[in-house]
Every structure is written in structure tokens, then in C-alpha cells.
CSV table of C-alpha atoms in Angstrom, one decimal:
chain,number,residue,atom,x,y,z
A,1,MET,CA,23.5,8.3,-5.8
A,2,ARG,CA,22.1,8.9,-2.4
A,3,GLU,CA,18.7,7.5,-1.5
A,4,ARG,CA,15.8,9.9,-1.0
A,5,SER,CA,15.2,11.1,2.5
A,6,ASP,CA,12.4,9.4,4.5
A,7,ILE,CA,11.0,12.7,5.7
A,8,ARG,CA,8.2,12.5,3.2
A,9,GLY,CA,7.1,9.1,4.5
A,10,GLY,CA,7.2,10.3,8.1
A,11,LEU,CA,5.2,13.4,7.3
A,12,CYS,CA,2.6,11.4,5.4
A,13,THR,CA,2.3,9.0,8.4
A,14,ALA,CA,1.8,12.0,10.8
A,15,VAL,CA,-0.9,13.5,8.5
A,16,LEU,CA,-2.7,10.2,8.2
A,17,LEU,CA,-2.7,9.6,12.0
A,18,SER,CA,-3.9,13.2,12.6
A,19,CYS,CA,-6.8,12.7,10.2
A,20,ALA,CA,-7.8,9.4,11.9
A,21,PHE,CA,-7.6,11.1,15.3
A,22,LEU,CA,-9.8,14.1,14.1
A,23,LEU,CA,-12.4,11.8,12.6
A,24,ALA,CA,-12.5,9.7,15.8
A,25,SER,CA,-12.8,12.9,17.8
A,26,ALA,CA,-15.7,14.2,15.6
A,27,ALA,CA,-17.5,10.9,16.0
A,28,THR,CA,-17.2,11.1,19.8
A,29,ALA,CA,-18.4,14.7,19.9
A,30,GLN,CA,-21.5,13.8,17.8
A,31,GLU,CA,-22.1,10.6,19.7
A,32,TRP,CA,-21.7,8.6,16.5
A,33,THR,CA,-20.7,4.9,16.9
A,34,THR,CA,-17.4,3.8,15.4
A,35,SER,CA,-16.8,0.1,14.8
A,36,LEU,CA,-13.8,-1.9,13.7
A,37,VAL,CA,-14.6,-3.5,10.4
A,38,ASP,CA,-11.3,-5.1,9.5
A,39,ILE,CA,-7.6,-5.3,10.5
A,40,HIS,CA,-5.0,-7.1,8.4
A,41,GLN,CA,-1.4,-7.1,7.4
A,42,GLY,CA,-0.3,-7.4,3.8
A,43,SER,CA,-1.7,-6.2,0.5
A,44,PRO,CA,-1.3,-7.0,-3.3
A,45,LEU,CA,1.5,-4.4,-3.3
A,46,SER,CA,3.3,-6.1,-0.3
A,47,ASP,CA,3.0,-9.4,-2.3
A,48,ARG,CA,4.4,-7.7,-5.4
A,49,ALA,CA,7.4,-6.3,-3.4
A,50,ARG,CA,8.1,-9.8,-2.0
A,51,GLY,CA,7.9,-11.2,-5.5
A,52,LEU,CA,10.7,-8.8,-6.6
A,53,GLY,CA,12.9,-10.7,-4.1
A,54,ASN,CA,12.8,-13.9,-6.2
A,55,GLY,CA,16.1,-14.6,-7.9
A,56,GLY,CA,19.6,-13.2,-7.7
A,57,TYR,CA,22.9,-13.1,-9.6
A,58,GLU,CA,26.4,-14.4,-9.4
A,59,LEU,CA,29.4,-12.2,-8.9
A,60,GLN,CA,32.6,-12.7,-10.8
A,61,SER,CA,34.0,-14.5,-7.8
A,62,GLY,CA,31.3,-17.1,-8.1
A,63,SER,CA,29.4,-16.1,-4.9
A,64,TRP,CA,25.6,-15.8,-5.2
A,65,ILE,CA,23.7,-12.6,-4.3
A,66,SER,CA,20.1,-13.2,-3.5
A,67,PHE,CA,17.5,-10.4,-4.0
A,68,SER,CA,15.4,-11.6,-1.1
A,69,ARG,CA,17.1,-9.6,1.7
A,70,TRP,CA,16.6,-6.4,-0.3
A,71,TYR,CA,12.8,-7.0,-0.7
A,72,HIS,CA,12.1,-8.1,2.9
A,73,ALA,CA,10.5,-5.9,5.5
A,74,SER,CA,10.5,-6.4,9.3
A,75,TRP,CA,7.0,-4.8,9.3
A,76,VAL,CA,4.4,-5.6,6.7
A,77,ASP,CA,1.9,-2.9,5.7
A,78,MET,CA,-1.0,-3.1,8.2
A,79,HIS,CA,-4.5,-1.9,7.3
A,80,VAL,CA,-7.2,-0.8,9.7
A,81,ASP,CA,-10.8,-0.2,8.4
A,82,LEU,CA,-13.4,1.4,10.5
A,83,LEU,CA,-17.1,2.4,10.1
A,84,THR,CA,-18.6,5.5,11.8
A,85,GLN,CA,-22.4,5.2,11.8
A,86,ILE,CA,-24.2,8.5,11.3
A,87,THR,CA,-27.8,7.2,11.0
A,88,PRO,CA,-29.1,3.6,11.3
A,89,ASP,CA,-28.6,3.3,7.5
A,90,THR,CA,-25.6,5.5,6.6
A,91,GLY,CA,-22.0,5.8,7.7
A,92,PHE,CA,-18.5,6.8,6.9
A,93,LEU,CA,-16.0,4.1,6.0
A,94,TRP,CA,-12.4,5.2,6.9
A,95,GLY,CA,-9.1,3.7,7.8
A,96,PHE,CA,-5.4,3.7,7.2
A,97,GLY,CA,-2.4,1.6,6.1
A,98,THR,CA,0.9,1.9,8.0
A,99,GLY,CA,3.2,1.5,5.0
A,100,GLU,CA,6.2,-0.7,4.7
A,101,GLN,CA,10.0,-0.3,4.1
A,102,GLY,CA,12.5,-2.7,2.7
A,103,GLU,CA,16.1,-2.0,1.8
A,104,LYS,CA,15.3,-1.5,-1.9
A,105,TYR,CA,11.6,-0.5,-1.9
A,106,SER,CA,9.0,1.4,0.1
A,107,ILE,CA,5.2,1.4,0.4
A,108,GLU,CA,3.8,4.8,1.5
A,109,PRO,CA,1.2,5.0,4.3
A,110,SER,CA,-2.3,5.3,3.0
A,111,LEU,CA,-5.7,6.7,4.0
A,112,LYS,CA,-9.0,5.2,3.1
A,113,LEU,CA,-12.2,7.3,3.0
A,114,GLY,CA,-15.7,6.2,1.9
A,115,PHE,CA,-19.4,6.1,2.4
A,116,LEU,CA,-21.9,3.4,3.1
A,117,THR,CA,-25.7,3.5,2.8
A,118,GLN,CA,-28.5,1.0,2.8
A,119,VAL,CA,-32.2,0.9,2.0
A,120,HIS,CA,-34.9,-1.7,2.8
A,121,PRO,CA,-37.1,-2.3,-0.3
A,122,ASN,CA,-39.2,-4.5,2.0
A,123,PRO,CA,-38.9,-5.8,5.5
A,124,ASN,CA,-37.0,-8.9,4.4
A,125,SER,CA,-34.4,-7.3,2.2
A,126,THR,CA,-31.5,-4.9,2.3
A,127,LEU,CA,-29.8,-3.1,-0.6
A,128,SER,CA,-26.5,-1.6,0.3
A,129,LEU,CA,-24.0,0.5,-1.5
A,130,SER,CA,-20.5,1.5,-0.5
A,131,VAL,CA,-17.8,3.6,-2.2
A,132,THR,CA,-14.2,3.9,-0.9
A,133,SER,CA,-11.2,5.7,-2.1
A,134,VAL,CA,-7.5,5.2,-1.1
A,135,ILE,CA,-5.1,8.0,-1.0
A,136,GLY,CA,-1.3,7.2,-0.9
A,137,GLY,CA,0.0,3.7,-0.5
A,138,ASN,CA,2.2,3.7,-3.6
A,139,LEU,CA,5.0,1.1,-4.0
A,140,THR,CA,8.4,2.5,-5.2
A,141,GLU,CA,11.4,0.5,-5.9
A,142,LYS,CA,14.8,2.1,-5.1
A,143,PRO,CA,17.9,1.9,-7.4
A,144,CYS,CA,21.4,0.5,-6.5
A,145,GLU,CA,24.9,1.8,-7.2
A,146,ALA,CA,26.8,-0.8,-9.3
A,147,ASP,CA,30.5,-0.7,-9.9
A,148,TYR,CA,31.4,-1.9,-13.5
A,149,GLY,CA,35.1,-1.6,-12.9
A,150,GLU,CA,36.8,0.3,-15.7
A,151,PHE,CA,33.4,1.4,-17.1
A,152,GLY,CA,32.5,3.3,-14.0
A,153,THR,CA,29.8,3.3,-11.3
A,154,TYR,CA,26.2,3.7,-12.3
A,155,SER,CA,22.8,4.0,-10.7
A,156,VAL,CA,20.9,0.9,-11.8
A,157,ASN,CA,17.9,-1.3,-11.2
A,158,CYS,CA,19.3,-3.8,-8.6
A,159,ARG,CA,17.6,-6.8,-10.2
A,160,LEU,CA,18.9,-6.0,-13.7
A,161,ALA,CA,22.5,-4.9,-12.9
A,162,ALA,CA,24.1,-8.2,-13.9
A,163,GLY,CA,22.1,-8.6,-17.1
A,164,GLU,CA,22.9,-7.5,-20.6
A,165,THR,CA,20.9,-4.3,-20.5
A,166,ALA,CA,22.9,-1.1,-20.5
A,167,PRO,CA,23.1,0.2,-16.9
A,168,GLU,CA,21.3,3.5,-17.6
A,169,GLU,CA,18.5,1.6,-19.4
A,170,THR,CA,17.7,-0.6,-16.4
A,171,LEU,CA,16.3,2.4,-14.4
A,172,LYS,CA,13.1,2.5,-16.6
A,173,TYR,CA,12.2,-1.0,-15.2
A,174,LEU,CA,12.1,0.1,-11.6
A,175,VAL,CA,8.7,-0.7,-10.2
A,176,SER,CA,6.4,2.1,-9.4
A,177,ALA,CA,2.8,1.0,-8.6
A,178,LYS,CA,-0.3,2.4,-7.0
A,179,PRO,CA,-2.9,0.5,-5.0
A,180,GLU,CA,-6.4,0.0,-6.2
A,181,SER,CA,-7.7,3.5,-5.6
A,182,MET,CA,-11.5,3.1,-5.8
A,183,HIS,CA,-13.9,0.4,-4.7
A,184,LEU,CA,-17.6,0.3,-5.4
A,185,TRP,CA,-19.6,-2.4,-3.7
A,186,LEU,CA,-23.3,-3.1,-4.3
A,187,ASN,CA,-25.0,-5.9,-2.2
A,188,TYR,CA,-28.6,-7.1,-2.1
A,189,ARG,CA,-29.6,-9.4,0.8
A,190,LEU,CA,-32.9,-11.2,1.1
A,191,THR,CA,-33.8,-13.2,4.2
A,192,PHE,CA,-36.6,-15.7,4.4
């Protein structure tokens, strides 16, 4: 079985970078202020992909095959979060994730969009609300081709190929996961 082409991932990255560029251009044209809020590498899905690399199996010859090289990436998913201030108390939250590729998994690039507003119930307090949504960023595990000798070659879940599960049954255990898609944050700050 041939692996799916990476054209979709490249197209998604191009679209996400274009959206980020357009939003930054609009912010400049309106004289809005854009600030870097956070930049980090890794995510719960990156951690989950790394966890899939635990273990391995032994071949008939006795040699050990480790899963770790299949679930290792030279580039870990990087996330950049920005805030474009519209008024002193409102702004757009936006950002992107670069995605990540390993031999037997991929994490799609992602786009984060959101809104932040705050009110001041009195001069010493601030009540703020932010809502963000993530588009893309899905984790997908890829299958392997396993040769079972006289029984034939099958597309299988790499991690379960040496187990007792029938080869065709292992495919339903391939990991397919989405990132947390919606965040709601409410904060009240009182200074005295």
C-alpha cells in the first residue's frame, strides 16, 4: 500500500501562512497593534505521537525492532500565538502551528482564531473573556506493509503487526486524534 501524498499538508501550510500574512497586513493597514503572546514547540498530540514510539517487537531472527525511530520527528510542531489589538479593551487572538512529520505519523498544520475582550467593573478590577478555536492540527498514524510469509503481505498497524490480532483487524487501532478545538477563558483580576 502506498502512503498518501503530502500535497494536502503542503497546501494546508500554504493556506495557513497566507491567512497569517493577510491578517498581519490588515492590522498594519488599520494601524492596529500586533503583539507576540506565546511561542512554543510541542503539544499534547506531539507527546502522544512520541508515546506511540514506546516498545517494539522481536523478529523471527531474534533481532529487536524499536518503534521509536518511526515516531520521531526532526521538527516538533511549533505554535505561535499573536494578539492584534483593535481597541484598548478588545482584540483578535490568532496564530498557527507548523505541523510535524514522522515516518509513521503526521500532525497537520493548524490555525488558531479567537477574540479577547475586557471590562473594568471598577478602577481596581478587570474582567476578561477570551474564546479561541483551532482549525486543523489533526494527528494521523500511518500503516505499515507486513510480510507474513506464506500468508501474504498485509497493510497493518505497525505497533500491532507482531501480535495475535488478525492483520486486517489491526488497522482499526491506528491513532486518529484532533487537538482541543475550543478554549474559553474567563479571568477576574483585582488589584489593591
